[in-house]
Short mmCIF file of N, CA and C in Angstrom, two decimals:
data_model
loop_
_atom_site.label_atom_id
_atom_site.label_comp_id
_atom_site.label_asym_id
_atom_site.label_seq_id
_atom_site.Cartn_x
_atom_site.Cartn_y
_atom_site.Cartn_z
N UNK A 64 191.27 160.66 32.19
CA UNK A 64 192.84 160.54 31.21
C UNK A 64 192.48 161.28 29.92
N UNK A 65 191.91 160.53 28.83
CA UNK A 65 191.54 160.88 27.44
C UNK A 65 191.51 162.38 27.41
N UNK A 66 190.04 163.15 28.76
CA UNK A 66 190.01 164.24 28.18
C UNK A 66 191.08 165.13 28.55
N UNK A 67 192.01 164.92 29.66
CA UNK A 67 192.74 165.76 30.13
C UNK A 67 193.82 165.51 29.36
N UNK A 68 194.50 164.94 28.73
CA UNK A 68 195.99 164.29 27.66
C UNK A 68 195.50 164.88 25.99
N UNK A 69 194.09 165.13 25.93
CA UNK A 69 193.85 165.65 24.67
C UNK A 69 194.08 167.21 25.21
N UNK A 70 193.50 167.71 26.18
CA UNK A 70 193.67 169.03 26.30
C UNK A 70 194.89 170.00 26.59
N UNK A 71 195.50 168.73 27.12
CA UNK A 71 197.42 169.36 27.40
C UNK A 71 197.93 169.06 26.54
N UNK A 72 197.92 168.27 25.12
CA UNK A 72 198.52 168.16 24.20
C UNK A 72 197.74 169.73 22.82
N UNK A 73 196.36 169.60 23.54
CA UNK A 73 196.51 170.89 22.16
C UNK A 73 197.26 172.17 22.56
N UNK A 74 196.86 172.51 23.93
CA UNK A 74 198.00 173.63 24.33
C UNK A 74 199.37 173.51 24.01
N UNK A 75 199.89 172.55 24.17
CA UNK A 75 201.11 172.91 23.37
C UNK A 75 201.75 172.94 21.96
N UNK A 76 200.19 172.39 21.42
CA UNK A 76 200.37 172.24 20.10
C UNK A 76 200.06 173.37 19.12
N UNK A 77 198.95 173.94 19.93
CA UNK A 77 198.35 175.10 19.40
C UNK A 77 199.78 176.68 18.85
N UNK A 78 200.54 176.66 18.95
CA UNK A 78 201.80 177.40 19.15
C UNK A 78 201.82 177.31 17.18
N UNK A 79 201.82 176.35 16.83
CA UNK A 79 201.95 176.15 15.45
C UNK A 79 200.70 176.20 14.73
N UNK A 80 201.05 176.93 13.76
CA UNK A 80 200.08 177.32 12.58
C UNK A 80 200.31 176.33 11.31
N UNK A 81 199.09 175.86 10.64
CA UNK A 81 199.59 175.20 9.42
C UNK A 81 198.63 175.74 8.52
N UNK A 82 198.73 174.88 7.26
CA UNK A 82 197.94 175.40 6.52
C UNK A 82 197.72 174.37 5.16
N UNK A 83 196.55 173.94 4.72
CA UNK A 83 196.30 172.97 3.93
C UNK A 83 195.99 173.81 2.77
N UNK A 84 196.02 174.44 1.20
CA UNK A 84 195.46 174.65 0.65
C UNK A 84 194.96 176.21 1.14
N UNK A 85 193.75 176.69 1.21
CA UNK A 85 193.38 177.83 1.71
C UNK A 85 193.21 177.72 2.71
N UNK A 86 192.94 176.60 3.68
CA UNK A 86 192.54 176.36 5.00
C UNK A 86 193.96 176.95 5.80
N UNK A 87 194.16 177.18 7.17
CA UNK A 87 195.12 177.96 8.06
C UNK A 87 194.22 177.08 9.03
N UNK A 88 195.13 176.92 10.19
CA UNK A 88 194.75 176.71 11.53
C UNK A 88 195.62 176.12 12.37
N UNK A 89 195.61 176.10 14.02
CA UNK A 89 196.36 175.26 14.83
C UNK A 89 196.46 174.47 14.43
N UNK A 90 197.85 173.20 14.71
CA UNK A 90 197.73 172.21 14.74
C UNK A 90 196.76 171.61 15.82
N UNK A 91 196.90 172.47 17.01
CA UNK A 91 196.15 171.36 18.04
C UNK A 91 194.30 171.13 17.36
N UNK A 92 193.77 171.86 16.09
CA UNK A 92 192.70 171.70 16.23
C UNK A 92 192.07 170.26 16.46
N UNK A 93 192.65 169.02 16.12
CA UNK A 93 192.45 167.12 16.24
C UNK A 93 192.49 167.48 17.86
N UNK A 94 193.42 167.19 18.51
CA UNK A 94 193.65 167.29 19.88
C UNK A 94 192.29 168.03 20.40
N UNK A 95 191.95 168.94 20.23
CA UNK A 95 191.17 169.66 21.13
C UNK A 95 189.86 169.33 20.86
N UNK A 96 189.60 168.92 19.45
CA UNK A 96 188.25 168.76 19.17
C UNK A 96 187.80 167.53 19.83
N UNK A 97 187.99 166.62 19.95
CA UNK A 97 188.04 165.71 20.84
C UNK A 97 188.04 165.75 21.78
N UNK A 98 188.41 166.84 22.84
CA UNK A 98 188.13 166.73 23.87
C UNK A 98 186.04 166.86 24.15
N UNK A 99 185.52 167.93 23.07
CA UNK A 99 184.18 168.12 23.24
C UNK A 99 183.12 166.66 23.17
N UNK A 100 183.91 165.48 22.11
CA UNK A 100 183.49 164.34 22.31
C UNK A 100 183.57 163.54 23.90
N UNK A 101 184.60 163.92 24.15
CA UNK A 101 184.63 163.06 25.46
C UNK A 101 183.69 163.66 26.66
N UNK A 102 183.68 165.27 26.96
CA UNK A 102 182.85 165.62 27.65
C UNK A 102 180.89 165.76 27.31
N UNK A 103 180.65 165.10 26.20
CA UNK A 103 179.44 164.81 25.75
C UNK A 103 179.10 163.08 26.70
N UNK A 104 180.12 162.86 26.17
CA UNK A 104 180.20 161.05 26.57
C UNK A 104 180.24 161.74 28.38
N UNK A 105 180.84 161.88 29.32
CA UNK A 105 181.05 162.21 30.24
C UNK A 105 179.66 162.57 30.87
N UNK A 106 178.83 163.68 29.44
CA UNK A 106 177.96 164.09 30.79
C UNK A 106 176.48 162.89 30.05
N UNK A 107 176.83 162.30 29.31
CA UNK A 107 175.37 161.20 28.58
C UNK A 107 175.79 159.98 29.89
N UNK A 108 176.77 159.87 30.59
CA UNK A 108 176.76 158.72 31.44
C UNK A 108 176.56 159.26 32.84
N UNK A 109 177.44 160.21 33.27
CA UNK A 109 177.80 160.69 35.07
C UNK A 109 176.58 161.88 35.09
N UNK A 110 176.15 162.70 33.85
CA UNK A 110 175.36 164.27 34.82
C UNK A 110 176.12 165.36 33.97
N UNK A 111 175.46 166.00 33.79
CA UNK A 111 176.28 167.70 33.99
C UNK A 111 176.64 168.47 35.07
N UNK A 112 176.17 168.03 36.58
CA UNK A 112 177.29 168.25 37.40
C UNK A 112 178.99 167.81 37.10
N UNK A 113 178.68 166.27 37.30
CA UNK A 113 179.81 165.35 37.18
C UNK A 113 180.81 166.11 35.89
N UNK A 114 179.98 166.54 34.91
CA UNK A 114 181.18 166.94 33.45
C UNK A 114 181.75 168.17 33.41
N UNK A 115 181.15 169.34 34.26
CA UNK A 115 181.34 170.45 34.68
C UNK A 115 182.60 170.21 35.98
N UNK A 116 182.45 169.27 36.85
CA UNK A 116 183.85 168.83 37.81
C UNK A 116 185.02 168.22 36.73
N UNK A 117 185.12 167.55 35.68
CA UNK A 117 185.77 167.19 34.33
C UNK A 117 185.84 168.34 33.68
N UNK A 118 185.11 169.29 33.24
CA UNK A 118 185.94 170.04 32.43
C UNK A 118 186.58 171.45 33.90
N UNK A 119 186.61 171.45 34.72
CA UNK A 119 187.35 172.37 36.09
C UNK A 119 187.86 171.29 36.18
N UNK A 120 188.45 170.54 36.05
CA UNK A 120 189.95 169.49 36.52
C UNK A 120 190.67 169.41 35.20
N UNK A 121 190.02 169.68 34.29
CA UNK A 121 190.81 170.11 32.91
C UNK A 121 191.32 171.10 33.15
N UNK A 122 190.85 172.16 33.52
CA UNK A 122 191.48 173.66 33.81
C UNK A 122 192.58 173.28 34.97
N UNK A 123 192.68 172.79 35.68
CA UNK A 123 193.58 172.95 36.99
C UNK A 123 194.62 171.66 36.03
N UNK A 124 194.19 170.59 35.65
CA UNK A 124 195.46 169.95 35.28
C UNK A 124 196.48 171.03 33.98
N UNK A 125 195.67 171.66 33.38
CA UNK A 125 196.31 172.71 32.43
C UNK A 125 197.12 173.92 32.92
N UNK A 126 196.55 174.55 34.05
CA UNK A 126 197.49 174.99 35.09
C UNK A 126 198.59 174.16 35.11
N UNK A 127 198.58 172.91 36.11
CA UNK A 127 199.53 172.49 36.58
C UNK A 127 200.85 172.30 35.24
N UNK A 128 200.32 171.77 34.36
CA UNK A 128 201.59 171.40 32.93
C UNK A 128 201.90 173.09 32.81
N UNK A 129 201.22 173.80 32.80
CA UNK A 129 202.05 175.16 32.56
C UNK A 129 202.82 175.67 33.30
N UNK A 130 202.65 175.57 34.79
CA UNK A 130 203.59 175.72 35.47
C UNK A 130 204.53 175.36 35.34
N UNK A 131 204.61 173.62 35.21
CA UNK A 131 205.78 172.51 35.29
C UNK A 131 206.34 172.98 33.94
N UNK A 132 205.92 173.57 32.97
CA UNK A 132 207.06 173.40 31.70
C UNK A 132 207.52 175.28 32.12
N UNK A 133 206.89 175.84 32.47
CA UNK A 133 207.65 177.29 32.67
C UNK A 133 208.77 177.14 33.74
N UNK A 134 208.40 176.41 34.89
CA UNK A 134 209.14 175.95 35.68
C UNK A 134 210.89 175.45 34.92
N UNK A 135 210.17 174.98 34.31
CA UNK A 135 211.43 173.85 33.25
C UNK A 135 212.16 174.58 32.62
N UNK A 136 211.07 175.60 32.09
CA UNK A 136 211.88 176.58 31.09
C UNK A 136 212.82 177.40 31.56
N UNK A 137 212.57 177.86 32.84
CA UNK A 137 213.88 179.04 33.59
C UNK A 137 214.63 178.09 34.23
N UNK A 138 214.73 176.61 34.35
CA UNK A 138 216.22 176.39 34.82
C UNK A 138 216.95 176.10 33.98
N UNK A 139 218.50 176.42 34.77
CA UNK A 139 219.78 176.69 33.78
C UNK A 139 219.54 175.42 33.07
N UNK A 140 220.01 175.64 31.80
CA UNK A 140 219.90 174.61 30.61
C UNK A 140 221.89 173.76 31.25
N UNK A 141 221.69 172.70 30.66
CA UNK A 141 223.51 172.39 30.61
C UNK A 141 223.95 172.83 29.61
N UNK A 142 225.25 173.69 29.59
CA UNK A 142 225.99 173.97 28.92
C UNK A 142 226.01 173.65 27.30
N UNK A 143 225.69 172.28 27.37
CA UNK A 143 225.72 171.56 25.68
C UNK A 143 224.36 171.32 25.16
N UNK A 144 223.39 171.67 25.92
CA UNK A 144 222.31 171.78 25.41
C UNK A 144 221.28 173.15 24.70
N UNK A 145 220.85 172.71 23.46
CA UNK A 145 220.08 173.96 23.35
C UNK A 145 219.19 173.94 23.56
N UNK A 146 218.94 175.22 24.34
CA UNK A 146 217.38 175.40 24.56
C UNK A 146 216.54 176.20 23.86
N UNK A 147 217.00 177.01 23.25
CA UNK A 147 216.09 177.68 22.40
C UNK A 147 215.04 176.44 21.44
N UNK A 148 215.43 175.53 21.02
CA UNK A 148 213.99 174.47 20.61
C UNK A 148 213.47 174.28 21.81
N UNK A 149 213.66 173.96 22.36
CA UNK A 149 213.10 173.68 24.11
C UNK A 149 211.72 174.44 24.18
N UNK A 150 212.13 176.09 24.30
CA UNK A 150 211.47 177.05 24.27
C UNK A 150 210.53 177.61 23.31
N UNK A 151 210.62 177.49 22.26
CA UNK A 151 210.16 177.59 20.58
C UNK A 151 209.34 176.51 21.02
N UNK A 152 209.25 175.15 21.14
CA UNK A 152 208.35 173.88 21.18
C UNK A 152 207.18 174.47 22.50
N UNK A 153 207.75 174.00 23.25
CA UNK A 153 207.13 173.86 24.87
C UNK A 153 206.71 175.82 25.30
N UNK A 154 207.54 176.84 25.25
CA UNK A 154 206.90 177.90 25.59
C UNK A 154 205.78 178.77 25.17
N UNK A 155 205.35 178.35 23.98
CA UNK A 155 204.11 178.99 23.33
C UNK A 155 204.33 180.43 24.03
N UNK A 156 203.36 181.18 24.17
CA UNK A 156 203.11 182.98 24.46
C UNK A 156 202.19 183.00 25.15
N UNK A 157 202.22 183.48 26.19
CA UNK A 157 201.34 183.72 27.33
C UNK A 157 200.28 184.49 26.50
N UNK A 158 200.31 185.41 25.92
CA UNK A 158 198.78 185.14 24.90
C UNK A 158 198.25 183.96 24.34
N UNK A 159 198.75 183.45 23.51
CA UNK A 159 198.31 181.82 22.94
C UNK A 159 197.45 181.67 24.50
N UNK A 160 198.07 181.17 25.50
CA UNK A 160 197.80 180.24 26.22
C UNK A 160 196.59 180.91 27.20
N UNK A 161 196.43 182.79 27.76
CA UNK A 161 195.31 183.10 27.74
C UNK A 161 194.03 182.74 27.18
N UNK A 162 194.53 182.83 26.38
CA UNK A 162 193.11 183.14 24.89
C UNK A 162 192.82 181.49 24.97
N UNK A 163 193.92 180.33 25.32
CA UNK A 163 193.38 179.16 24.96
C UNK A 163 192.14 179.10 26.44
N UNK A 164 192.97 179.28 27.00
CA UNK A 164 192.27 178.86 28.66
C UNK A 164 190.97 179.64 28.71
N UNK A 165 190.68 180.64 28.04
CA UNK A 165 189.66 181.65 27.97
C UNK A 165 188.50 180.97 27.26
N UNK A 166 188.51 180.75 26.37
CA UNK A 166 187.37 179.86 25.27
C UNK A 166 187.44 178.48 26.04
N UNK A 167 188.80 177.96 26.22
CA UNK A 167 188.11 176.93 26.75
C UNK A 167 187.43 176.73 28.07
N UNK A 168 187.48 177.52 28.93
CA UNK A 168 186.43 177.42 29.97
C UNK A 168 184.82 178.10 29.60
N UNK A 169 184.60 178.94 29.09
CA UNK A 169 183.21 179.14 27.81
C UNK A 169 183.23 178.33 27.00
N UNK A 170 184.03 177.65 25.82
CA UNK A 170 183.02 176.50 25.34
C UNK A 170 182.77 175.23 25.67
N UNK A 171 183.45 174.63 26.81
CA UNK A 171 183.56 173.93 27.50
C UNK A 171 182.28 173.60 27.99
N UNK A 172 181.89 174.59 28.94
CA UNK A 172 180.73 174.79 30.07
C UNK A 172 179.72 174.89 29.09
N UNK A 173 179.68 175.59 28.04
CA UNK A 173 178.69 175.73 27.05
C UNK A 173 178.12 174.59 26.58
N UNK A 174 179.28 173.58 26.22
CA UNK A 174 179.01 172.10 25.28
C UNK A 174 178.35 171.43 26.05
N UNK A 175 178.26 171.52 28.03
CA UNK A 175 177.46 170.77 28.96
C UNK A 175 176.59 171.43 28.96
N UNK A 176 176.43 172.76 29.07
CA UNK A 176 174.61 172.96 29.35
C UNK A 176 174.05 172.72 27.95
N UNK A 177 174.42 173.06 27.12
CA UNK A 177 173.77 172.99 25.89
C UNK A 177 173.00 171.15 25.22
N UNK A 178 174.60 170.43 25.68
CA UNK A 178 174.11 169.05 25.63
C UNK A 178 172.85 168.56 26.48
N UNK A 179 172.83 169.27 27.74
CA UNK A 179 171.77 168.91 28.94
C UNK A 179 170.54 169.43 28.03
N UNK A 180 170.45 170.93 27.70
CA UNK A 180 169.38 171.47 27.37
C UNK A 180 168.99 170.39 26.07
N UNK A 181 169.53 170.19 25.11
CA UNK A 181 168.80 169.05 23.82
C UNK A 181 168.88 167.79 24.65
N UNK A 182 169.03 167.46 25.87
CA UNK A 182 168.88 166.13 26.42
C UNK A 182 167.30 165.85 26.88
N UNK A 183 167.63 167.49 27.68
CA UNK A 183 165.88 167.66 27.67
C UNK A 183 165.08 167.66 26.79
N UNK A 184 165.35 168.72 25.92
CA UNK A 184 164.02 168.69 24.54
C UNK A 184 163.95 167.48 23.75
N UNK A 185 164.99 166.60 23.55
CA UNK A 185 164.35 165.16 23.17
C UNK A 185 164.30 163.81 23.84
N UNK A 186 163.93 164.43 26.01
CA UNK A 186 163.32 163.41 26.22
C UNK A 186 164.10 162.53 26.71
N UNK A 187 165.70 162.60 26.16
CA UNK A 187 166.64 161.37 27.02
C UNK A 187 167.11 160.90 25.17
N UNK A 188 166.45 161.33 23.98
CA UNK A 188 166.65 160.38 22.96
C UNK A 188 167.58 161.10 22.25
N UNK A 189 168.03 160.38 20.87
CA UNK A 189 169.04 161.12 19.96
C UNK A 189 169.86 161.82 20.85
N UNK A 190 170.73 160.70 21.11
CA UNK A 190 172.47 161.05 21.52
C UNK A 190 172.66 162.36 20.31
N UNK A 191 172.96 161.52 19.11
CA UNK A 191 173.34 162.06 17.87
C UNK A 191 173.13 163.69 17.88
N UNK A 192 172.17 163.85 18.10
CA UNK A 192 171.65 165.08 17.87
C UNK A 192 172.20 166.15 18.97
N UNK A 193 172.32 166.05 20.46
CA UNK A 193 172.62 166.73 21.34
C UNK A 193 174.21 166.63 21.20
N UNK A 194 174.64 165.26 20.85
CA UNK A 194 176.23 165.39 20.86
C UNK A 194 176.69 166.43 19.55
N UNK A 195 176.18 166.83 18.62
CA UNK A 195 176.01 167.79 17.28
C UNK A 195 176.04 168.92 18.03
N UNK A 196 174.56 169.36 18.04
CA UNK A 196 174.38 170.35 18.08
C UNK A 196 174.86 171.21 19.55
N UNK A 197 175.76 170.64 20.33
CA UNK A 197 175.79 170.94 21.68
C UNK A 197 177.55 171.32 21.23
N UNK A 198 178.13 170.14 20.77
CA UNK A 198 179.67 170.27 19.99
C UNK A 198 179.88 171.52 19.13
N UNK A 199 178.73 171.49 18.14
CA UNK A 199 179.07 172.40 16.39
C UNK A 199 178.89 174.01 17.27
N UNK A 200 177.87 174.60 18.41
CA UNK A 200 177.70 175.78 18.72
C UNK A 200 179.11 175.92 19.92
N UNK A 201 179.77 174.96 20.29
CA UNK A 201 180.73 175.70 21.27
C UNK A 201 181.99 175.52 20.60
N UNK A 202 181.77 174.60 19.74
CA UNK A 202 182.99 174.77 19.02
C UNK A 202 183.57 176.08 18.35
N UNK A 203 182.17 176.47 17.78
CA UNK A 203 182.37 178.01 16.89
C UNK A 203 182.46 179.36 18.51
N UNK A 204 182.42 178.87 19.65
CA UNK A 204 182.58 180.02 20.27
C UNK A 204 183.66 179.93 20.74
N UNK A 205 183.93 178.55 21.03
CA UNK A 205 185.71 177.97 21.19
C UNK A 205 186.37 178.22 20.07
N UNK A 206 186.26 178.35 18.40
CA UNK A 206 187.11 178.60 17.70
C UNK A 206 187.24 180.32 17.67
N UNK A 207 186.41 181.32 17.33
CA UNK A 207 186.35 182.60 17.41
C UNK A 207 186.72 182.97 19.12
N UNK A 208 186.68 182.52 19.89
CA UNK A 208 187.62 183.25 20.86
C UNK A 208 188.75 182.88 20.80
N UNK A 209 189.33 181.77 20.74
CA UNK A 209 190.74 181.56 20.88
C UNK A 209 191.09 182.24 19.68
N UNK A 210 190.85 182.04 18.97
CA UNK A 210 191.97 182.49 17.67
C UNK A 210 191.83 184.28 17.17
N UNK A 211 190.62 184.82 18.11
CA UNK A 211 190.68 186.21 17.83
C UNK A 211 191.64 186.70 18.86
N UNK A 212 191.31 186.09 20.30
CA UNK A 212 192.31 186.80 21.57
C UNK A 212 193.73 186.41 20.95
N UNK A 213 194.02 185.12 20.58
CA UNK A 213 195.43 184.51 20.41
C UNK A 213 196.27 185.11 18.89
N UNK A 214 195.79 185.94 17.96
CA UNK A 214 196.15 186.06 16.85
C UNK A 214 195.55 187.32 16.48
N UNK A 215 194.64 187.60 16.85
CA UNK A 215 194.16 188.97 16.64
C UNK A 215 195.26 190.08 16.05
N UNK A 216 195.62 190.21 15.18
CA UNK A 216 196.98 191.65 14.51
C UNK A 216 197.70 190.86 14.08
N UNK A 217 198.22 189.31 14.14
CA UNK A 217 199.41 188.95 13.24
C UNK A 217 198.90 187.96 12.81
N UNK A 218 197.62 187.37 12.40
CA UNK A 218 197.29 186.31 11.28
C UNK A 218 196.02 186.92 10.82
N UNK A 219 195.51 186.07 9.94
CA UNK A 219 194.89 186.65 8.97
C UNK A 219 193.43 185.51 9.97
N UNK A 220 192.60 186.20 10.71
CA UNK A 220 191.78 186.06 11.82
C UNK A 220 190.41 185.11 11.07
N UNK A 221 189.74 186.23 10.27
CA UNK A 221 188.64 185.02 9.83
C UNK A 221 189.17 183.96 8.79
N UNK A 222 190.17 183.92 7.83
CA UNK A 222 190.60 182.84 7.45
C UNK A 222 190.18 181.74 8.70
N UNK A 223 191.35 181.71 9.25
CA UNK A 223 191.64 180.77 10.53
C UNK A 223 190.34 180.50 11.68
N UNK A 224 189.81 181.55 11.65
CA UNK A 224 188.34 180.64 12.14
C UNK A 224 187.08 179.90 11.35
N UNK A 225 187.30 180.59 9.97
CA UNK A 225 186.74 179.64 9.51
C UNK A 225 187.25 178.35 8.71
N UNK A 226 188.47 178.38 8.89
CA UNK A 226 189.53 176.98 8.40
C UNK A 226 189.26 176.29 9.46
N UNK A 227 189.50 176.53 10.56
CA UNK A 227 189.37 175.66 11.96
C UNK A 227 187.99 175.37 12.67
N UNK A 228 187.25 176.07 12.24
CA UNK A 228 185.68 176.04 12.64
C UNK A 228 184.74 174.83 11.51
N UNK A 229 185.62 175.12 10.11
CA UNK A 229 185.10 173.83 9.53
C UNK A 229 185.73 172.47 9.78
N UNK A 230 186.73 172.71 9.74
CA UNK A 230 187.89 170.97 10.63
C UNK A 230 186.96 170.38 11.65
N UNK A 231 186.60 171.52 12.69
CA UNK A 231 186.32 171.01 13.86
C UNK A 231 184.94 170.69 13.78
N UNK A 232 183.68 170.82 12.74
CA UNK A 232 182.69 170.26 12.36
C UNK A 232 182.78 169.31 11.82
N UNK A 233 183.57 169.15 11.03
CA UNK A 233 183.51 168.00 10.22
C UNK A 233 184.11 166.62 11.20
N UNK A 234 185.36 167.61 12.46
CA UNK A 234 185.25 166.21 13.08
C UNK A 234 184.34 165.73 13.77
N UNK A 235 183.16 166.85 14.74
CA UNK A 235 182.34 166.71 15.26
C UNK A 235 181.21 165.75 14.68
N UNK A 236 181.18 165.98 14.03
CA UNK A 236 180.02 165.06 12.59
C UNK A 236 180.82 163.55 12.46
N UNK A 237 182.34 162.98 12.41
CA UNK A 237 182.55 162.23 12.02
C UNK A 237 182.99 161.55 13.60
N UNK A 238 182.87 161.75 14.71
CA UNK A 238 182.85 161.69 16.14
C UNK A 238 181.60 160.77 17.08
N UNK A 239 180.27 161.40 15.97
CA UNK A 239 178.99 160.89 16.28
C UNK A 239 179.35 159.25 16.45
N UNK A 240 179.08 158.08 15.67
CA UNK A 240 179.49 157.11 15.72
C UNK A 240 180.47 156.33 17.25
N UNK A 241 181.44 157.56 17.69
CA UNK A 241 182.44 157.08 18.54
C UNK A 241 181.53 157.56 19.64
N UNK A 242 180.99 158.44 19.83
CA UNK A 242 180.02 158.99 21.07
C UNK A 242 179.58 157.54 21.56
N UNK A 243 178.37 156.77 20.15
CA UNK A 243 177.68 155.68 20.71
C UNK A 243 178.37 154.67 21.28
N UNK A 244 179.46 154.93 20.89
CA UNK A 244 180.64 152.99 21.34
C UNK A 244 180.88 153.36 22.55
N UNK A 245 181.62 155.08 22.75
CA UNK A 245 182.01 155.25 24.23
C UNK A 245 180.85 154.98 25.20
N UNK A 246 180.05 156.05 25.16
CA UNK A 246 178.51 155.88 25.95
C UNK A 246 177.89 154.11 26.62
N UNK A 247 178.20 154.01 25.10
CA UNK A 247 177.81 151.89 25.68
C UNK A 247 179.15 151.19 26.14
N UNK A 248 179.84 151.63 25.96
CA UNK A 248 181.10 150.89 26.46
C UNK A 248 181.40 151.26 27.76
N UNK A 249 180.88 152.55 28.28
CA UNK A 249 181.79 152.80 29.49
C UNK A 249 180.48 153.61 30.28
N UNK A 250 179.14 152.96 29.81
CA UNK A 250 177.74 153.60 30.75
C UNK A 250 177.47 151.65 31.17
#
C-alpha cells in the first residue's frame, strides 16, 4: 500500500521542477526515493520473487492510475470549471510518463537483484550494506534514465541528475534505521 501510494504520488508530482540554491530536481524526489526502502524491506522479509512481483504490481497500478487520470481529463468539464488547472497538474507529458515508467522498471528490478546479490555476499548479515549498496546504485540508474529521457533538450540535464541523485543518496542513507524498524515490525 505505501509502496504503490509513493509510486503514484511521485508520478503526479514529477512534472514540477523545483530548485534550492544550485540544486534543480523534480518535486517527486522524496516520494519516489521512499519506494526503494519499501522494495528493500519487502525483499528482506518475503524474498526476491515477491519483491519483483511488488515491482510489477506497482507498474500495473501506475498504468491504471495513468489511464484513469487520462480518462478524467478527456471528460467534458462543467461550463464553470477551469479545466486547464486540472490538466496542468495531472496531465503530465507523455514523455515524462514514459521516462518514469522506463526508469522505474529498470531501476526497481536492479534494486531487487542487487539487494539479493549483497544478501548472498554478506551471508544474510549487515542489512544496512544491502539496503544502501542496492539503493544507491539503483537510484543512480533511475535518476540518469529518467532525467535524460524526460528532460533532454529542455532542462540542464547534468545539474538535474546531480541534484536529484545527491538528494536520493541522502534519503537512502537516512532511511537505513527505518529499514531495520520496518523489517522488525513487519517480519
